[in-house]
XYZ file of C-alpha atoms in Angstrom:
437
model
C 36.248 -17.428 -23.402
C 39.380 -15.980 -23.330
C 39.817 -16.978 -19.827
C 39.483 -20.965 -21.216
C 41.484 -20.212 -24.146
C 44.501 -19.214 -21.784
C 44.552 -21.622 -19.145
C 43.957 -24.271 -22.172
C 46.277 -23.156 -24.230
C 49.162 -22.663 -20.486
C 47.825 -26.461 -19.555
C 49.131 -27.838 -23.406
C 51.949 -26.488 -23.688
C 53.809 -27.445 -19.787
C 52.223 -31.291 -21.045
C 53.795 -31.227 -23.843
C 56.893 -30.756 -22.402
C 56.069 -33.138 -19.816
C 55.526 -35.740 -22.708
C 58.440 -34.637 -24.877
C 60.892 -35.409 -21.425
C 59.463 -38.411 -20.375
C 58.892 -40.056 -24.798
C 62.700 -38.298 -25.349
C 64.382 -40.577 -21.977
C 62.873 -44.118 -23.073
C 63.703 -43.852 -27.072
C 67.383 -43.480 -25.270
C 67.063 -45.949 -22.936
C 65.592 -48.200 -26.051
C 68.028 -46.687 -28.323
C 70.808 -47.626 -26.007
C 69.310 -51.502 -25.302
C 68.726 -51.732 -29.263
C 72.444 -50.785 -29.912
C 73.551 -53.057 -27.491
C 71.932 -56.222 -28.303
C 73.847 -57.276 -30.773
C 77.321 -57.117 -29.317
C 76.078 -59.125 -26.422
C 74.878 -61.662 -28.275
C 77.987 -61.695 -29.869
C 80.603 -61.520 -26.753
C 79.043 -62.722 -24.104
C 78.240 -66.547 -23.782
C 75.490 -68.276 -23.188
C 75.674 -69.473 -20.186
C 75.473 -65.967 -19.052
C 73.173 -64.647 -21.015
C 70.327 -64.720 -18.580
C 72.809 -62.088 -16.967
C 72.896 -60.074 -19.120
C 69.780 -60.057 -19.888
C 68.077 -58.622 -16.025
C 71.163 -56.429 -16.341
C 69.413 -54.819 -19.929
C 66.360 -55.501 -17.908
C 67.617 -53.370 -14.692
C 68.828 -50.852 -16.861
C 65.029 -50.585 -18.955
C 63.292 -50.353 -15.465
C 65.687 -47.880 -13.832
C 65.743 -45.829 -17.591
C 62.374 -45.431 -17.448
C 61.486 -44.376 -13.158
C 64.204 -42.421 -14.196
C 62.001 -41.128 -17.253
C 58.845 -40.357 -15.041
C 61.711 -38.870 -12.708
C 62.688 -36.306 -14.375
C 58.956 -35.541 -15.712
C 57.790 -34.580 -12.135
C 60.488 -32.665 -12.034
C 60.306 -30.565 -15.821
C 56.496 -30.394 -13.759
C 58.005 -29.399 -11.236
C 60.297 -26.758 -13.119
C 56.926 -25.667 -15.148
C 53.728 -25.805 -14.757
C 54.104 -24.821 -11.232
C 55.425 -21.720 -12.867
C 52.713 -21.748 -15.603
C 49.649 -22.326 -12.638
C 50.587 -19.790 -10.221
C 50.817 -17.458 -13.716
C 47.489 -18.820 -15.315
C 45.888 -18.068 -12.039
C 46.733 -14.317 -11.751
C 45.313 -14.408 -15.334
C 42.292 -15.293 -13.941
C 42.108 -12.775 -11.849
C 42.351 -10.387 -14.293
C 39.513 -11.919 -16.475
C 37.896 -12.195 -12.846
C 38.076 -8.087 -12.665
C 40.898 -8.495 -9.791
C 43.677 -6.409 -10.641
C 45.627 -6.819 -7.165
C 49.311 -8.646 -7.625
C 50.241 -10.749 -5.772
C 52.889 -12.264 -3.727
C 54.150 -15.325 -6.944
C 53.050 -12.785 -9.400
C 56.258 -10.823 -9.043
C 59.036 -13.476 -8.001
C 57.869 -15.404 -11.928
C 58.485 -11.484 -13.269
C 61.915 -12.087 -11.815
C 62.741 -14.773 -14.187
C 64.658 -14.240 -17.138
C 62.571 -17.456 -18.697
C 59.590 -17.771 -20.970
C 57.959 -17.652 -18.144
C 59.332 -14.219 -16.912
C 58.541 -13.344 -20.170
C 55.055 -13.659 -20.110
C 54.613 -12.983 -16.439
C 55.889 -8.657 -17.038
C 53.477 -8.880 -20.076
C 51.174 -9.508 -17.996
C 51.889 -6.932 -15.060
C 52.925 -4.367 -18.057
C 49.205 -5.042 -19.884
C 47.403 -4.782 -16.065
C 49.339 -1.556 -15.647
C 47.911 -0.414 -18.764
C 44.942 -1.767 -18.092
C 44.995 0.659 -14.148
C 45.945 3.553 -15.793
C 43.241 3.742 -18.604
C 40.566 2.380 -16.221
C 41.433 5.067 -14.211
C 40.895 8.289 -16.540
C 37.722 6.217 -17.885
C 36.676 6.702 -13.913
C 37.771 10.221 -13.496
C 35.986 11.021 -16.855
C 32.449 9.137 -15.434
C 32.676 11.127 -12.563
C 32.866 13.926 -14.046
C 30.506 13.198 -16.783
C 27.961 11.871 -13.261
C 28.652 15.606 -11.931
C 28.342 17.294 -14.735
C 25.316 15.971 -15.975
C 23.559 15.687 -12.690
C 23.557 20.072 -12.495
C 22.833 19.695 -16.006
C 19.604 17.838 -15.902
C 18.925 19.371 -12.275
C 19.033 23.041 -14.373
C 17.400 21.654 -17.115
C 14.254 20.167 -14.568
C 14.545 23.987 -12.826
C 14.355 25.218 -16.140
C 11.803 23.526 -17.198
C 9.797 23.628 -13.580
C 9.493 27.557 -14.441
C 8.628 27.111 -17.746
C 5.755 25.491 -17.000
C 4.861 28.021 -14.683
C 5.006 30.270 -16.566
C 3.781 28.636 -19.703
C 0.609 27.684 -17.118
C 0.258 32.045 -16.284
C 0.198 32.869 -20.094
C -1.995 29.725 -20.651
C -4.143 31.289 -17.950
C -3.528 34.682 -19.068
C -4.244 33.962 -22.390
C -7.578 32.376 -21.020
C -8.938 34.810 -18.948
C -8.247 37.408 -22.041
C -9.987 35.524 -24.184
C -13.035 35.111 -22.081
C -13.020 38.631 -20.499
C -13.523 39.186 -24.231
C -16.211 37.303 -24.853
C -17.847 38.006 -20.590
C -17.114 41.952 -21.988
C -18.961 41.424 -24.875
C -22.000 39.614 -23.036
C -21.755 42.387 -20.208
C -22.661 44.927 -23.219
C -25.354 43.056 -23.981
C -26.507 43.347 -20.622
C -26.082 45.479 -18.915
C -28.113 46.968 -21.973
C -31.261 44.360 -20.935
C -30.745 45.685 -17.043
C -32.741 48.441 -17.773
C -35.509 46.230 -18.880
C -35.110 44.063 -16.566
C -35.282 46.736 -13.842
C -38.692 48.129 -14.249
C -39.862 44.106 -14.357
C -38.029 44.214 -10.692
C -39.582 47.249 -9.581
C -43.279 45.494 -9.548
C -41.366 41.686 -9.094
C -40.224 43.483 -5.178
C -43.906 45.188 -4.514
C -45.422 41.495 -5.285
C -42.323 39.750 -2.989
C -42.765 42.498 -0.060
C -46.856 41.385 -0.118
C -45.775 37.667 -0.108
C -43.392 38.798 2.641
C -46.167 39.819 4.626
C -48.686 36.996 4.446
C -45.474 35.231 4.843
C -45.088 36.408 8.278
C -48.691 36.371 9.618
C -48.600 32.119 8.468
C -45.660 31.618 10.642
C -46.731 33.556 14.105
C -50.176 30.959 13.056
C -47.262 28.306 13.285
C -45.566 28.941 15.884
C -48.757 29.388 18.068
C -49.897 25.834 16.792
C -46.554 24.556 17.573
C -46.638 25.664 21.118
C -50.664 23.961 21.809
C -48.469 20.605 19.824
C -46.038 21.552 22.284
C -48.285 21.555 25.305
C -50.445 18.142 23.688
C -47.236 16.227 23.322
C -46.255 16.714 26.804
C -49.275 15.695 28.098
C -48.739 12.519 26.344
C -45.501 11.464 26.992
C -47.104 11.740 30.611
C -49.706 9.319 30.395
C -47.752 7.088 29.333
C -44.578 7.534 31.691
C -47.676 6.239 33.274
C -48.778 3.448 31.632
C -45.195 2.384 31.036
C -44.431 2.685 34.876
C -47.868 0.289 35.516
C -47.078 -1.986 32.996
C -44.169 -2.666 34.321
C -45.959 -3.165 38.192
C -48.598 -5.360 36.047
C -45.157 -7.403 34.560
C -43.241 -7.034 38.015
C -46.634 -8.872 39.890
C -47.174 -11.522 37.091
C -43.216 -12.828 38.538
C -44.633 -12.939 42.493
C -47.527 -14.551 41.225
C -45.761 -17.582 39.357
C -42.657 -17.562 42.360
C -45.883 -18.085 44.253
C -47.258 -20.765 42.266
C -44.178 -22.863 42.054
C -44.088 -22.709 46.278
C -47.782 -23.992 45.617
C -46.328 -25.984 43.614
C -43.447 -27.112 45.279
C -46.021 -27.659 49.086
C -48.464 -29.865 46.771
C -45.820 -32.394 46.070
C -44.599 -32.802 49.430
C -47.994 -32.668 50.632
C -49.031 -35.686 48.023
C -46.276 -37.529 49.424
C -46.398 -37.027 52.722
C -50.354 -38.593 51.976
C -48.391 -41.247 50.603
C -46.363 -41.874 53.546
C -49.517 -41.807 55.910
C -51.643 -43.961 53.706
C -48.323 -46.825 53.788
C -48.491 -46.042 57.326
C -52.343 -46.736 58.021
C -52.068 -49.778 56.029
C -49.508 -51.059 58.619
C -51.877 -50.042 62.163
C -55.481 -52.682 60.097
C -58.198 -52.182 61.341
C -56.501 -48.984 63.432
C -55.272 -46.569 60.922
C -57.865 -46.893 58.722
C -59.363 -44.093 59.843
C -56.178 -42.605 59.615
C -56.126 -43.580 55.528
C -59.426 -42.292 54.935
C -58.044 -38.643 55.701
C -54.683 -38.908 54.159
C -56.520 -41.004 50.493
C -59.040 -37.493 50.919
C -55.642 -35.247 51.292
C -53.731 -36.722 49.381
C -56.472 -36.152 46.093
C -56.480 -32.279 47.467
C -53.010 -31.507 46.959
C -53.177 -32.988 42.519
C -55.603 -30.497 42.681
C -53.940 -27.960 44.197
C -50.770 -29.194 41.956
C -53.091 -29.635 39.043
C -54.509 -25.766 39.778
C -50.496 -24.663 40.532
C -50.309 -25.893 36.946
C -52.795 -24.108 35.072
C -52.243 -20.582 36.694
C -48.391 -21.097 35.808
C -49.734 -21.071 32.557
C -51.853 -18.663 32.337
C -48.852 -17.031 34.922
C -45.965 -17.516 31.843
C -48.768 -16.542 29.628
C -48.722 -13.300 31.306
C -45.339 -12.231 32.220
C -45.344 -12.857 27.916
C -48.066 -10.409 27.088
C -46.640 -7.904 30.279
C -42.863 -8.032 28.673
C -43.810 -8.009 25.299
C -45.969 -4.421 26.696
C -43.098 -3.152 27.799
C -41.152 -3.454 25.408
C -44.015 -1.593 23.059
C -44.362 1.023 25.943
C -40.265 1.584 26.102
C -40.733 1.964 22.146
C -43.719 4.461 22.263
C -41.802 6.175 24.927
C -38.576 6.346 22.921
C -40.984 7.501 20.092
C -42.113 10.103 22.384
C -39.221 10.859 23.275
C -37.753 12.003 19.372
C -40.926 13.666 18.553
C -40.538 16.259 21.652
C -37.211 16.442 20.370
C -39.156 17.042 16.957
C -41.369 19.678 17.507
C -39.022 21.626 19.504
C -36.586 20.972 16.872
C -39.556 23.041 14.413
C -40.392 25.621 17.052
C -37.132 26.507 16.805
C -37.032 27.054 13.149
C -40.370 28.498 12.749
C -38.651 31.442 14.404
C -35.854 31.618 12.523
C -38.036 31.207 9.671
C -39.906 34.433 10.922
C -36.930 36.288 12.186
C -36.415 35.311 8.703
C -38.846 36.897 7.159
C -38.776 39.988 8.649
C -35.321 40.487 7.442
C -36.891 39.530 4.161
C -39.548 42.735 4.621
C -36.603 44.804 6.103
C -34.337 43.490 3.088
C -37.453 43.980 0.751
C -37.379 47.464 1.445
C -34.123 48.469 1.208
C -33.309 46.259 -2.586
C -36.622 48.387 -3.832
C -34.113 51.711 -3.232
C -31.432 49.626 -4.794
C -32.801 48.796 -7.601
C -33.671 52.414 -8.120
C -30.167 53.039 -7.628
C -29.089 50.939 -10.322
C -31.328 52.213 -12.832
C -28.837 55.210 -12.335
C -25.112 53.353 -12.880
C -27.186 50.678 -15.426
C -25.874 54.098 -17.691
C -22.118 54.704 -16.422
C -21.326 51.402 -16.801
C -22.037 50.742 -20.316
C -20.152 53.287 -21.222
C -17.283 51.806 -19.289
C -18.398 48.711 -20.427
C -17.602 49.034 -24.206
C -14.538 50.504 -23.681
C -12.664 47.706 -21.677
C -14.760 45.275 -24.500
C -12.122 46.330 -26.832
C -8.867 46.400 -23.851
C -9.957 42.535 -23.594
C -9.456 42.689 -27.440
C -5.546 43.746 -27.706
C -4.886 41.669 -24.110
C -6.263 38.401 -25.413
C -4.373 39.102 -29.211
C -0.932 39.227 -27.127
C -1.341 36.780 -24.868
C -1.742 34.111 -27.203
C 1.867 35.165 -29.652
C 3.338 34.855 -26.015
C 1.722 31.470 -25.231
C 2.480 30.523 -29.203
C 6.280 31.167 -28.122
C 6.237 29.852 -24.659
C 4.904 26.760 -25.704
C 7.953 26.606 -28.216
C 10.567 27.088 -25.941
C 9.145 24.611 -23.487
C 9.370 21.869 -25.795
C 13.046 22.790 -26.390
C 13.847 22.335 -22.610
C 12.268 19.146 -22.078
C 14.863 18.090 -25.082
C 17.235 18.958 -23.317
C 16.304 18.340 -19.853
C 15.863 14.404 -21.857
C 19.025 14.529 -22.835
C 20.548 15.125 -19.300
C 18.613 12.154 -18.430
C 20.129 9.977 -20.953
C 22.842 11.194 -20.520
C 23.725 11.227 -16.491
C 21.608 7.095 -17.261
C 24.662 6.187 -19.392
C 27.446 7.607 -16.241
C 25.349 5.369 -13.578
C 25.844 2.324 -16.052
C 29.449 3.535 -16.330
C 30.368 3.732 -13.219
C 28.431 0.702 -11.316
C 30.356 -1.346 -14.045
C 34.515 0.615 -13.112
C 32.860 -0.594 -9.832
C 32.804 -4.468 -10.099
C 36.999 -3.756 -10.543
C 39.050 -4.469 -7.838
C 42.410 -2.781 -7.193
């Protein structure tokens, strides 16, 4: 808006000056003519009046041309410097503070244009100094804010870790107080549970021996199943090979049938040719024609038989292929079953080993239960002391957690203010970078 106003003002002044000069020249010419006309009418003879009138007209034209030329000269002397000055002001409005040679020449003039140019130079220098100071302060603020923000973040993180640790300590202390109280109650019940555990251990020992016997029987059964499964697998392999052989034989029968059909077709053609030749021979070829007809009849029968055999072999091949696929699937199932039987046997072996270990563990457990009852009495005394200590720790940790929470809130507020200050300094630097020096 300021750029447009200054530019319009300068051009308005220049235009008014040019128009004023041109108007003044025309007025001077018109006044001169007005003053000369009465004198010409009075003293010039009528026969020379036309000549004088032409001269006056010429003077008027020369005056107008002279006014125009004078206006152009004034434009060059006034408007041109103003345009240069306006360009410099436009550069300032575009944040370009670099001085040009034309502006320096204008500043050396002693007229109003030079005074305006010097004022523009002074304004540029003042703005440059101001912008430089602002840039230095912005850099300082940015560095300070960055360091402050970094320290605040580190402090916030450290306090957060402390708060988390204190919170965990507080939770642990409260939990410890609750658990120690529960432990006191539970330890009292241990005595009753120990007596009950003795009876359960005896039952467990009895069950473990029964499981051991059942495991041995299961392993023996699995071994028999493994042998039976092996025999079944061998029989399946034989059936699979026989089915595969049957399929191959059916394919060979089909090939032979196709060959018979081809031979019958050729025989039929030969008998037809023989019949034609016999017909040509007349009475002498009649007997040969009968033979040829019989051969053709046999060829047709062979062709029909070959077609029937081909249908049967196609059905046989289809069924055989299905049988091969079925046996392949059965073989895969048997293989999978064998693997599962082996895994089951291995699993039962592991179970038996586990049962044996359990029996040993049950015996050790019985001895440990006796020792546990002796330790129960001592544990009750220790747990009661721990309960009192845990209650004191819980109260202290709650007070510490409250203090740390207040410090955390304060540091977070400081960190947010530091981030805001850094953002402001960043925006200020970006705006300063728009200036060209």
